[in-house]
Coordinates of C-alpha atoms in Angstrom, one line a residue:
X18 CA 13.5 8.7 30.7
X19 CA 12.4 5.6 29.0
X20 CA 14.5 2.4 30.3
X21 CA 15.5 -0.3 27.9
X22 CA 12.8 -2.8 28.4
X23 CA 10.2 -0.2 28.0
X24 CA 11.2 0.5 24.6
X25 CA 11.7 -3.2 23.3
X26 CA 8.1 -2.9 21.4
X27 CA 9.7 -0.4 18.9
X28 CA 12.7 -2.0 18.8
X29 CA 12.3 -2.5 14.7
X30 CA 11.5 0.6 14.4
X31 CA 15.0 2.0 16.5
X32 CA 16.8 -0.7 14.1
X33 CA 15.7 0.9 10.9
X34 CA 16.5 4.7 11.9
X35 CA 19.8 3.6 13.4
X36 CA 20.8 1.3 10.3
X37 CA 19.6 4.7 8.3
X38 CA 21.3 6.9 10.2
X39 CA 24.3 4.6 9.9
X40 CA 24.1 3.8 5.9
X41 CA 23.4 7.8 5.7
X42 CA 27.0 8.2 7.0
X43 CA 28.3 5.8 4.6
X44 CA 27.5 6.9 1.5
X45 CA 28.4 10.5 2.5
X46 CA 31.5 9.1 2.9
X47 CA 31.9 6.6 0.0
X48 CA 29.4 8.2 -2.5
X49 CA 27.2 6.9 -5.3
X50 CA 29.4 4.3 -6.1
X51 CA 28.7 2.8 -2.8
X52 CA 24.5 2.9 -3.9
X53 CA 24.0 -0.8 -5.1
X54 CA 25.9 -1.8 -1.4
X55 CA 23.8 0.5 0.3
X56 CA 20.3 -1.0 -1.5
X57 CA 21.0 -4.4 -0.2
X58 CA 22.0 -3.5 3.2
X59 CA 18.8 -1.8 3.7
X60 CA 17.1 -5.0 2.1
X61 CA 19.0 -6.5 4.9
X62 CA 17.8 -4.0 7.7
X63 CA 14.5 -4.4 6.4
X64 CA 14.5 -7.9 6.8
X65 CA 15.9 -7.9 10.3
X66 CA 13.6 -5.4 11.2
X67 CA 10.7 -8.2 10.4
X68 CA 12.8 -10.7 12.4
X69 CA 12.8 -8.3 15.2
X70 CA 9.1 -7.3 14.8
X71 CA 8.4 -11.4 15.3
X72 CA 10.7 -11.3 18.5
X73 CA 9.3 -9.0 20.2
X74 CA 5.6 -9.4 19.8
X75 CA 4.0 -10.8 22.8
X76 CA 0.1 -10.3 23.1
X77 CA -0.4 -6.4 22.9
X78 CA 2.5 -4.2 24.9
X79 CA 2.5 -0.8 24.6
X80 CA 5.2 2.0 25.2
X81 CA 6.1 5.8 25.0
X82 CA 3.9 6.2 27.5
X83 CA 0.7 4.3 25.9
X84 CA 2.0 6.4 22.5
X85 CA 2.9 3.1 20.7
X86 CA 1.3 0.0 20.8
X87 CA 2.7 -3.8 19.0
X88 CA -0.1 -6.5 18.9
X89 CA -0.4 -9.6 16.1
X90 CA -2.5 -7.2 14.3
X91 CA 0.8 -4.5 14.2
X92 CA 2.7 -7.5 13.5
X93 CA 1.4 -8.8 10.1
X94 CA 0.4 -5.4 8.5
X95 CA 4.7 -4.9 9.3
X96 CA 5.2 -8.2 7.8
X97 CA 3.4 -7.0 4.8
X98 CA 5.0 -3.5 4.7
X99 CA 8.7 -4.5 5.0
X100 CA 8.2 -6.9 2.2
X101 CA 6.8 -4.6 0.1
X102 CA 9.3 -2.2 0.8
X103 CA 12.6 -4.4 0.2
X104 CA 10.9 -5.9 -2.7
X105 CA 10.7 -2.1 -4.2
X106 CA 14.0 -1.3 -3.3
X107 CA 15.7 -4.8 -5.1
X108 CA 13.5 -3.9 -8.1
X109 CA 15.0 -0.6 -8.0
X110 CA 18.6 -1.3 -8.4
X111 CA 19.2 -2.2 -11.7
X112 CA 16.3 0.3 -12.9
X113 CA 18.9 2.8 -11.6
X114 CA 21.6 1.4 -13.0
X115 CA 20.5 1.2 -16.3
X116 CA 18.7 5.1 -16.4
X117 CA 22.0 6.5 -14.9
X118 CA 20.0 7.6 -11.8
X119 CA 21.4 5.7 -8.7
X120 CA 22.0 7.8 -6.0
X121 CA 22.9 6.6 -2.3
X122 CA 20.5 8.9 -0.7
X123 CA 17.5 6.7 -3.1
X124 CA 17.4 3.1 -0.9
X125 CA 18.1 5.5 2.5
X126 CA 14.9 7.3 1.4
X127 CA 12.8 4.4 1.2
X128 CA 14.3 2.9 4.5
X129 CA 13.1 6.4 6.5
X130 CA 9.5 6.1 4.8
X131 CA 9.1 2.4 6.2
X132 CA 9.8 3.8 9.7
X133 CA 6.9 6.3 9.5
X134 CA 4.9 3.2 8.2
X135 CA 5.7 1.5 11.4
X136 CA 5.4 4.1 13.3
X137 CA 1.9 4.9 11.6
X138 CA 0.5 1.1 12.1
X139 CA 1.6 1.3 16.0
X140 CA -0.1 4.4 16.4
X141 CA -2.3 4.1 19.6
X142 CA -3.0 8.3 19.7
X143 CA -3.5 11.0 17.5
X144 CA 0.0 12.6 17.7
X145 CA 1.6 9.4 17.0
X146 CA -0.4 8.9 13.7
X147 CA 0.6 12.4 12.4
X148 CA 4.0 12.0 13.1
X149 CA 4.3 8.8 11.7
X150 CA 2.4 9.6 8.7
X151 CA 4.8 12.9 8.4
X152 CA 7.7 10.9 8.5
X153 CA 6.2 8.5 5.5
X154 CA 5.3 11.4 3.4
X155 CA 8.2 13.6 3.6
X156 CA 10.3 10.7 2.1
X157 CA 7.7 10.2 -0.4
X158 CA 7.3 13.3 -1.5
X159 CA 11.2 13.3 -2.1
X160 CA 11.2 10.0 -4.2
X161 CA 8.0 10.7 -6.4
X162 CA 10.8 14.1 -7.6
X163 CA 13.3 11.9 -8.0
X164 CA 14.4 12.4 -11.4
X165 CA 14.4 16.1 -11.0
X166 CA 15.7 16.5 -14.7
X167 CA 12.7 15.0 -15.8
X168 CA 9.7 17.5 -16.0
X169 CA 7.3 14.3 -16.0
X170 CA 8.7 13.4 -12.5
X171 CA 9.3 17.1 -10.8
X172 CA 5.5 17.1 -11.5
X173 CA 4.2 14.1 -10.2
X174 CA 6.4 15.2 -6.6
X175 CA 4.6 18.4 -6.4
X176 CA 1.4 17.8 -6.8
X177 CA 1.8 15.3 -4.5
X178 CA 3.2 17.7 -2.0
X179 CA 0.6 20.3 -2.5
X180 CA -2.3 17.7 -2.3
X181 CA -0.6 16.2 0.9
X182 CA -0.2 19.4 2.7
X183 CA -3.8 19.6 2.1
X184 CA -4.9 16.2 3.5
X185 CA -2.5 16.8 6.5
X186 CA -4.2 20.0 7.4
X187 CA -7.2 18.1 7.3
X188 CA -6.4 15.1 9.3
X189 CA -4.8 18.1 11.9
X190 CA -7.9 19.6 12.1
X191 CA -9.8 16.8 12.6
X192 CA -7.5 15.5 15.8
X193 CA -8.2 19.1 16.6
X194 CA -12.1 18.7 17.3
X195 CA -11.7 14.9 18.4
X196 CA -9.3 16.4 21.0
X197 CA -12.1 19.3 21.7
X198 CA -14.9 17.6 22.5
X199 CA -13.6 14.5 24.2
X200 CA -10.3 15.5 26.2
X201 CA -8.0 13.0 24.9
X202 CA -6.1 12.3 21.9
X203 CA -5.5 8.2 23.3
X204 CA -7.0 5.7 21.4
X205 CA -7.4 3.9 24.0
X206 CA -8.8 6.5 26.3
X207 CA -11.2 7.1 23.3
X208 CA -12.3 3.9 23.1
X209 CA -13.3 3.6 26.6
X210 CA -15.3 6.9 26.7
X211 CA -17.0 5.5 23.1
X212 CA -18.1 2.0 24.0
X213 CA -18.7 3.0 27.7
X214 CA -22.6 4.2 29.0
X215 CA -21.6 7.8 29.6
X216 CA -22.9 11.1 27.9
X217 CA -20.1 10.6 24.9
X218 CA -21.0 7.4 24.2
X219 CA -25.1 7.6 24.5
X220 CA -25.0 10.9 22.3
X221 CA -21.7 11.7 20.5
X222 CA -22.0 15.3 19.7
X223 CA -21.6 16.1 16.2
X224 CA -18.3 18.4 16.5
X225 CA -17.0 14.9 17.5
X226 CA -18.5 13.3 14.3
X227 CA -17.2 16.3 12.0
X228 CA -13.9 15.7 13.9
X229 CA -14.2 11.6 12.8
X230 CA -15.3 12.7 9.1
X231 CA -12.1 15.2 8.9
X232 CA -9.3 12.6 10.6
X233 CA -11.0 9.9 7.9
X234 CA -10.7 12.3 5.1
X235 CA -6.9 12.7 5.9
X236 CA -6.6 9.1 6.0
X237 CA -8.4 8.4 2.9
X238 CA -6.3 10.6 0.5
X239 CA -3.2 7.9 1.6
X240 CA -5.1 5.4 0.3
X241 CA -6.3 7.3 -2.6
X242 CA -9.8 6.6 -1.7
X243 CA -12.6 8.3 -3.9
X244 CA -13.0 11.2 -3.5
X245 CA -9.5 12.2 -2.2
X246 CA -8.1 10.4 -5.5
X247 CA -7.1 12.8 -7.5
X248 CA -3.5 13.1 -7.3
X249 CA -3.5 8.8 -7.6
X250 CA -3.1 8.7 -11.6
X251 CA -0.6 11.8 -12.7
X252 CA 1.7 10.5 -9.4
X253 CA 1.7 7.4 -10.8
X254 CA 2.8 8.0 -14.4
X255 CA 5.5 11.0 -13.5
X256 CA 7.5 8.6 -10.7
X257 CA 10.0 6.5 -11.8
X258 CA 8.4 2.5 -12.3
X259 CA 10.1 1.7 -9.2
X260 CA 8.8 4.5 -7.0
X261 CA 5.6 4.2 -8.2
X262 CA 5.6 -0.2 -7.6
X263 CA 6.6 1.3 -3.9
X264 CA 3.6 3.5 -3.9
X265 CA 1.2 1.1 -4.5
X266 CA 2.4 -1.5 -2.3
X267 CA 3.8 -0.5 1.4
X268 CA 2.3 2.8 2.0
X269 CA -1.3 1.8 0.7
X270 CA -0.9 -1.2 3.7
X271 CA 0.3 1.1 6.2
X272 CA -2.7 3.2 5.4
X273 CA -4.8 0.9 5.2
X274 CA -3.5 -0.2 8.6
X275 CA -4.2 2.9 10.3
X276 CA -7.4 3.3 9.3
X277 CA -8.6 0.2 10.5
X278 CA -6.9 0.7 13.7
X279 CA -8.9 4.4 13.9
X280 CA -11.7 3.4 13.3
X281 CA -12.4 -0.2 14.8
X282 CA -10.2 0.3 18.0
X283 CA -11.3 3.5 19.6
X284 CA -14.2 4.9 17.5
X285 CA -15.9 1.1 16.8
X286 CA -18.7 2.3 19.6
X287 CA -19.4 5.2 16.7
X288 CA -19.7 2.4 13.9
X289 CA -23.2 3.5 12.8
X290 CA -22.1 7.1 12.5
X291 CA -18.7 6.4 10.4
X292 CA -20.0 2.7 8.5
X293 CA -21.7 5.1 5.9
X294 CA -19.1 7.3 5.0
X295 CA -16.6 4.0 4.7
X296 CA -19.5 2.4 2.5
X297 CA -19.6 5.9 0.1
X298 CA -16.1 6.2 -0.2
X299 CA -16.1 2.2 -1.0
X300 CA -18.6 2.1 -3.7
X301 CA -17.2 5.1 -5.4
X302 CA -13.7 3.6 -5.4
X303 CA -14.5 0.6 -6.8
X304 CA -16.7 2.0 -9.8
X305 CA -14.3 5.0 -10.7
X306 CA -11.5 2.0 -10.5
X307 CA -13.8 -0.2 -13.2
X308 CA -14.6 2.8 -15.3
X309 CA -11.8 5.2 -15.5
X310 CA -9.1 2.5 -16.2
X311 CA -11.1 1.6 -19.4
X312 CA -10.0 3.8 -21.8
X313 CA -6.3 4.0 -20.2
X314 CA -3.4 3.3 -22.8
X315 CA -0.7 4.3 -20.4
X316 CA -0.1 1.0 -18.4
X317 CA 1.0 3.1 -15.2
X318 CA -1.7 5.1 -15.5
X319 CA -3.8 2.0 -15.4
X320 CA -2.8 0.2 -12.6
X321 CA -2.7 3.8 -10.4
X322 CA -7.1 3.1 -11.2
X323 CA -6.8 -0.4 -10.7
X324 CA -5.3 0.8 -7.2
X325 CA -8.1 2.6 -6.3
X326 CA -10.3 0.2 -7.2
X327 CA -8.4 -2.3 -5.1
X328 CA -8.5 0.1 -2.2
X329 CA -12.3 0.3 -2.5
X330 CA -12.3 -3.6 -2.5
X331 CA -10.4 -3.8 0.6
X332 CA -13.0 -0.8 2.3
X333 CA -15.9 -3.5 1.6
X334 CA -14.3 -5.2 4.8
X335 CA -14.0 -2.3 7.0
X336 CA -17.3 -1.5 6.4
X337 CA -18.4 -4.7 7.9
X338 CA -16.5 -3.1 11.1
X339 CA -16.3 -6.6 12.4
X340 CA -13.7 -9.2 13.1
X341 CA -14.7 -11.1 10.3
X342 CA -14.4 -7.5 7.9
X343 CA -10.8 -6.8 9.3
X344 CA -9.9 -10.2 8.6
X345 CA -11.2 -10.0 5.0
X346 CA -9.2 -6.6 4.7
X347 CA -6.0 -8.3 6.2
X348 CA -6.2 -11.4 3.6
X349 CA -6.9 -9.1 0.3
X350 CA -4.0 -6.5 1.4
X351 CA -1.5 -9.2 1.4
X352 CA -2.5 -10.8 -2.0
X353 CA -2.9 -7.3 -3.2
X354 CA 0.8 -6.7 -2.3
X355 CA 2.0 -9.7 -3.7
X356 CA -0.1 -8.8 -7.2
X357 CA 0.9 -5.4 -7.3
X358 CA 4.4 -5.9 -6.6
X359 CA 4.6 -8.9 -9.4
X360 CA 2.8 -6.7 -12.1
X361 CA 5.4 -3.7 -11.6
X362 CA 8.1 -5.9 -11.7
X363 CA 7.2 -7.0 -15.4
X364 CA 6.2 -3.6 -16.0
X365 CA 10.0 -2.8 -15.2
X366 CA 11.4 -5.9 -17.4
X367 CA 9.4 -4.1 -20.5
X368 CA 11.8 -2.6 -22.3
X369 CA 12.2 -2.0 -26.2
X370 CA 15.9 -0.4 -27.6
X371 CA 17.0 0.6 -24.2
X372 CA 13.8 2.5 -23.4
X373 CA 10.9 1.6 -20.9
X374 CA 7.7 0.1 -22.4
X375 CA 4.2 2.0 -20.9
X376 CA 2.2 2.1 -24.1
X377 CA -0.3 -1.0 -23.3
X378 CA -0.6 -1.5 -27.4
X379 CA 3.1 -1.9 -27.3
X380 CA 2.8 -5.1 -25.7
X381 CA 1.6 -6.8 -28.9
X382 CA 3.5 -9.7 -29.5
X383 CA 4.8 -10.1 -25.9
X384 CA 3.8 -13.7 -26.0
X385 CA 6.1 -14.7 -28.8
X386 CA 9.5 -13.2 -28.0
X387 CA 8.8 -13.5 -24.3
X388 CA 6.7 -16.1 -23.3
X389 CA 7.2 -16.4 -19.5
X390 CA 7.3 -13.0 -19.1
X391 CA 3.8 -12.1 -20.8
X392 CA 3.1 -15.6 -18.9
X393 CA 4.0 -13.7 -15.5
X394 CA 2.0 -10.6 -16.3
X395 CA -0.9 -12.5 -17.7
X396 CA -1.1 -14.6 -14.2
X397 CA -1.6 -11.1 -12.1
X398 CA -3.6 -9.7 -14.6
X399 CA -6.1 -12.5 -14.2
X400 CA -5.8 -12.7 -10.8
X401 CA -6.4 -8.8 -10.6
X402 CA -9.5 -9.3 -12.3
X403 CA -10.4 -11.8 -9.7
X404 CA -10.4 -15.1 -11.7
X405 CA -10.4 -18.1 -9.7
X406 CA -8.4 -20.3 -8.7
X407 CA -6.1 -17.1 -8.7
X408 CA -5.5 -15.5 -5.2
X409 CA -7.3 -12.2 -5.9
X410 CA -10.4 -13.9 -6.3
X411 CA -9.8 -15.4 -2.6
X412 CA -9.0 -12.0 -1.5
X413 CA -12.4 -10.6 -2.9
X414 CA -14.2 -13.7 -1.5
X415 CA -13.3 -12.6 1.7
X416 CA -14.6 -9.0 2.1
X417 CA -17.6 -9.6 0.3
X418 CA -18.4 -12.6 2.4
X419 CA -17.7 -10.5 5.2
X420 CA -19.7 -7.6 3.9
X421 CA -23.0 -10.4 3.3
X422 CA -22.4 -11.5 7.3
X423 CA -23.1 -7.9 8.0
X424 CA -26.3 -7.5 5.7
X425 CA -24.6 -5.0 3.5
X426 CA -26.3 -6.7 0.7
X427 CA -25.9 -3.4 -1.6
X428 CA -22.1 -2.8 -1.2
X429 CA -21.1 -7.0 -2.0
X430 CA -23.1 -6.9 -5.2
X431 CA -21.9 -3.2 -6.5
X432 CA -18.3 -5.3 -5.5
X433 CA -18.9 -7.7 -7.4
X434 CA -20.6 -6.0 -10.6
X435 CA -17.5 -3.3 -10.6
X436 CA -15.2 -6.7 -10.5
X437 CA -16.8 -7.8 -13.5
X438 CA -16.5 -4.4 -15.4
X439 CA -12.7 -4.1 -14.0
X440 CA -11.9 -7.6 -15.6
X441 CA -11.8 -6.3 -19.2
X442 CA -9.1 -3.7 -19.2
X443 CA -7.1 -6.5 -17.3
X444 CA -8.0 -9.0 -20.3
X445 CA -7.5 -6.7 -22.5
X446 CA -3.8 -6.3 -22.0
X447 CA -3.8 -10.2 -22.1
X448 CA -5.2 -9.9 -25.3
X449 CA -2.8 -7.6 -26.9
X450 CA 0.2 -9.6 -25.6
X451 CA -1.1 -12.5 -27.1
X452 CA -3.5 -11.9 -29.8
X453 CA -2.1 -9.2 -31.2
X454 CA 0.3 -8.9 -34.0
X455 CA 4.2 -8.2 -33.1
X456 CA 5.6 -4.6 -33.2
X457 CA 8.9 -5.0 -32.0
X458 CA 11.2 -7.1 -30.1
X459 CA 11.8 -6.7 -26.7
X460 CA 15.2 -6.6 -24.7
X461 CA 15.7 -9.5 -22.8
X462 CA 18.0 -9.6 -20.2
X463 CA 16.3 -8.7 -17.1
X464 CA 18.7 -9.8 -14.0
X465 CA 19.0 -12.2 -11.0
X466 CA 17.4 -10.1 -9.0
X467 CA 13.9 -9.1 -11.0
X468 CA 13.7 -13.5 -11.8
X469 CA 13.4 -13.7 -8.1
X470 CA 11.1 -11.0 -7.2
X471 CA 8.5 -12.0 -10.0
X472 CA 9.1 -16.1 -9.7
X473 CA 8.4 -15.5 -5.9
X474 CA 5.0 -13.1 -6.5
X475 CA 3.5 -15.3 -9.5
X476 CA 4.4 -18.9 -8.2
X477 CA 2.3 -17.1 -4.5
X478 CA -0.5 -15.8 -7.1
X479 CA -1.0 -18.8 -8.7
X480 CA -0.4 -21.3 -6.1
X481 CA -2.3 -19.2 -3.2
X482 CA -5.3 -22.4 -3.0
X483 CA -2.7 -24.9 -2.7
X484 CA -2.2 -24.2 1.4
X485 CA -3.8 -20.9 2.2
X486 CA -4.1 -21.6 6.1
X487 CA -0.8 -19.6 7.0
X488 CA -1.8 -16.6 5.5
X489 CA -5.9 -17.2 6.4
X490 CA -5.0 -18.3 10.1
X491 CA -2.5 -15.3 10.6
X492 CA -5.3 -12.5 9.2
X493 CA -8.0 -14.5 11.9
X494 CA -5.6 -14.1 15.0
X495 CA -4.8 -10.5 13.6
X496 CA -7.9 -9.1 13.7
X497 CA -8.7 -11.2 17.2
X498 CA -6.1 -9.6 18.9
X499 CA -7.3 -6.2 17.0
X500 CA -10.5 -6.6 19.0
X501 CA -9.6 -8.2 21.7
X502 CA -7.2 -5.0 22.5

């Protein structure tokens, strides 16, 4: 039996499946009319969820038995999820509205995925990190079906499904054989049998490496990592805009999270045994993001390669396996939230007779009958490609400066010449909004709520070199405490 003080590190965590739980209730009750309220009260319990998050984070506590673990390094990846996450629900609400589609059980959806995110970037053992990544994927798998009228949709949910019943086996399998050949499923216990002078830690025996390989691979198709990937651009292009804005922003983090935690926390004594396979499935991220996205027309289908290709960037600091490489990876996933989150919300403003733009040549003219809004969307393209003084070339700077401090020579340049090949299909688009000659008009009401979201995003984009200690100085004591623990 837990007692109450014991359980005050996942006290944002109880929030959130209370509040759902609770809003679950209501809109049995009250039904779909009752779907916009619903949306901003789990905006709101997302918020206070962060508040709590801040409140209760004290150096690194841990409970459920050593299960779940809060540090400053849980504590900013949250900050970052929960952002992302009430950002995609806001930009969902009039996208429902306006498709017929809102349903109460939508926002509710996205609030139970968030709790498997916090759950997975607490985990401190094995069991933890498949249930929370369980959780995640059982609501996502719902969402990316959504629209289950819609043929595009019902198949972007199922392959999804299919591929991630596939990477959970995996993952299973690999906690399997990390569990076999070392007793303990613990991250912490691991860590003290890996960095210690015993037998484990002298000669890791290579069921325990095949275990390490098999846990990453599981981990690596949430990030939609080369060469786990695959499901990345059809999942994209068959969800809903809004579903698909929320793919590529919170879960990506809370991935991204867990990994780092995985790997640099209880398996950092075996960093020469998983450092190459981080550095493969880097390079090969960031080159099939640069080349594949090239002759994309579908913008959706796009930015679900430009994804990868930001995942790979973000791997360059993990590779490092340092503290200056986690706080490189820290930095670029917050400006890649930011980014991502502004570019789907112009995505979702495109809209010509009623209907949603995805055509990238359909953006011709943009400039003139919307000129803040192909204003907007040319700022995160350019800072996508990494131009400075933009905050995605800052967020590149990092993990490549970070990957030179560890003499990975090889994987900063590759980084850098895949940035440079990545630029032109983000140019391009700025080219055919402004450049190119008109089509057709767009609609041009686009509501309160959508001004906000992508105000908020480009004025951080563009203004990111103005006073970037906050954001620099909260990645540094992140990825301290990360190693410090």
């Amino acid at each position: 039996m837990q007692s109450v003080p014991s359980l005050l590190p996942a006290l944002p965590e109880i929030a959130l499946a209370v509040m759902g739980m609770v809003l679950l209730m209501a809109g049995v009750f009250r039904g779909d009319r009752a779907t916009r309220s619903i949306s901003w009260a789990v905006v709101a319990s997302l918020v206070l969820a962060a508040v709590l998050a801040a409140y209760v984070t004290e150096g690194r506590t841990v409970a459920f038995d050593g299960l779940f673990v809060t540090d400053p390094f849980a504590l900013f990846m949250k900050t970052l999820v929960l952002a992302g996450s009430a950002l995609a629900v806001v930009m969902s609400m009039g996208f429902n509205d306006r498709e017929r589609t809102a349903r109460f059980e939508y926002p509710i959806l996205f609030l139970f995925a968030t709790v498997g995110m916090l759950m997975m970037i607490s985990a401190n053992d094995l069991i933890a990190l498949y249930v929370g990544l369980e959780l995640q994927s059982l609501c996502l798998y719902v969402v990316a079906a959504y629209r289950r009228d819609a043929l595009r949709s019902t198949e972007a949910g199922l392959k999804y499904f299919v591929l991630g019943a596939l990477s959970s086996g995996m993952l299973l399998y690999g906690a399997s054989l990390v569990y076999g050949f070392t007793g303990t499923t613990r991250f912490d216990a691991l860590a003290t049998l890996l960095h210690g002078e015993g037998p484990v830690a002298a000669a890791p025996s290579i069921g325990l490496v095949v275990g390490l390989v098999f846990v990453s691979a599981g981990l690596a198709f949430k990030v939609a990592a080369v060469p786990f990937h695959m499901w990345t651009p059809d999942v994209y292009e068959g969800a809903p805009t809004p579903v698909t804005a929320f793919f590529a922003a919170a879960p990506k983090v809370a991935a991204i999270a867990l990994f780092v935690r995985f790997l640099v926390g209880p398996f950092g004594g075996l960093l020469d045994q998983w450092q190459q396979i981080i550095v493969f499935i880097s390079i090969a991220s960031m080159a099939l993001g640069a080349f594949a996205a090239i002759n994309q027309t579908n913008i959706k289908r796009l930015m679900a390669y430009s994804s990868i290709g930001n995942i790979g960037y973000a791997l360059v600091g993990l590779a490092a396996g340092d503290e200056a490489g986690v706080r490189g990876v820290l930095i670029y996933m917050a400006i890649y939230v930011a980014m991502t989150v502004g570019a789907f919300g112009c995505i979702l403003c495109m809209r010509q007779r009623g209907r949603m733009v995805e055509d990238i040549y359909e953006l011709a003219g943009l400039a003139r009958s919307r000129p803040l809004m192909a204003l907007a969307l040319a700022i995160f393209m350019f800072s996508m490609a990494g131009i400075p003084p933009l905050a995605g070339f800052f967020g590149k700077l990092y993990v490549f400066l970070a990957a030179i401090e560890a003499k990975l020579f090889a994987l900063a340049v590759i980084g850098v010449l895949t940035s440079v090949v990545a630029s032109y299909y983000y140019v391009r688009i700025v080219k055919v909004m402004y450049m190119d000659e008109p089509a057709e008009g767009f609609d041009r009401p686009i509501g309160r709520d959508m001004t906000l979201v992508l105000v908020g995003t480009g004025l951080f984009t563009l203004l990111f070199f103005v006073h970037p200690a906050p954001l620099l100085d909260g990645a540094q004591a992140a990825a301290a405490a990360l190693f410090r623990g």
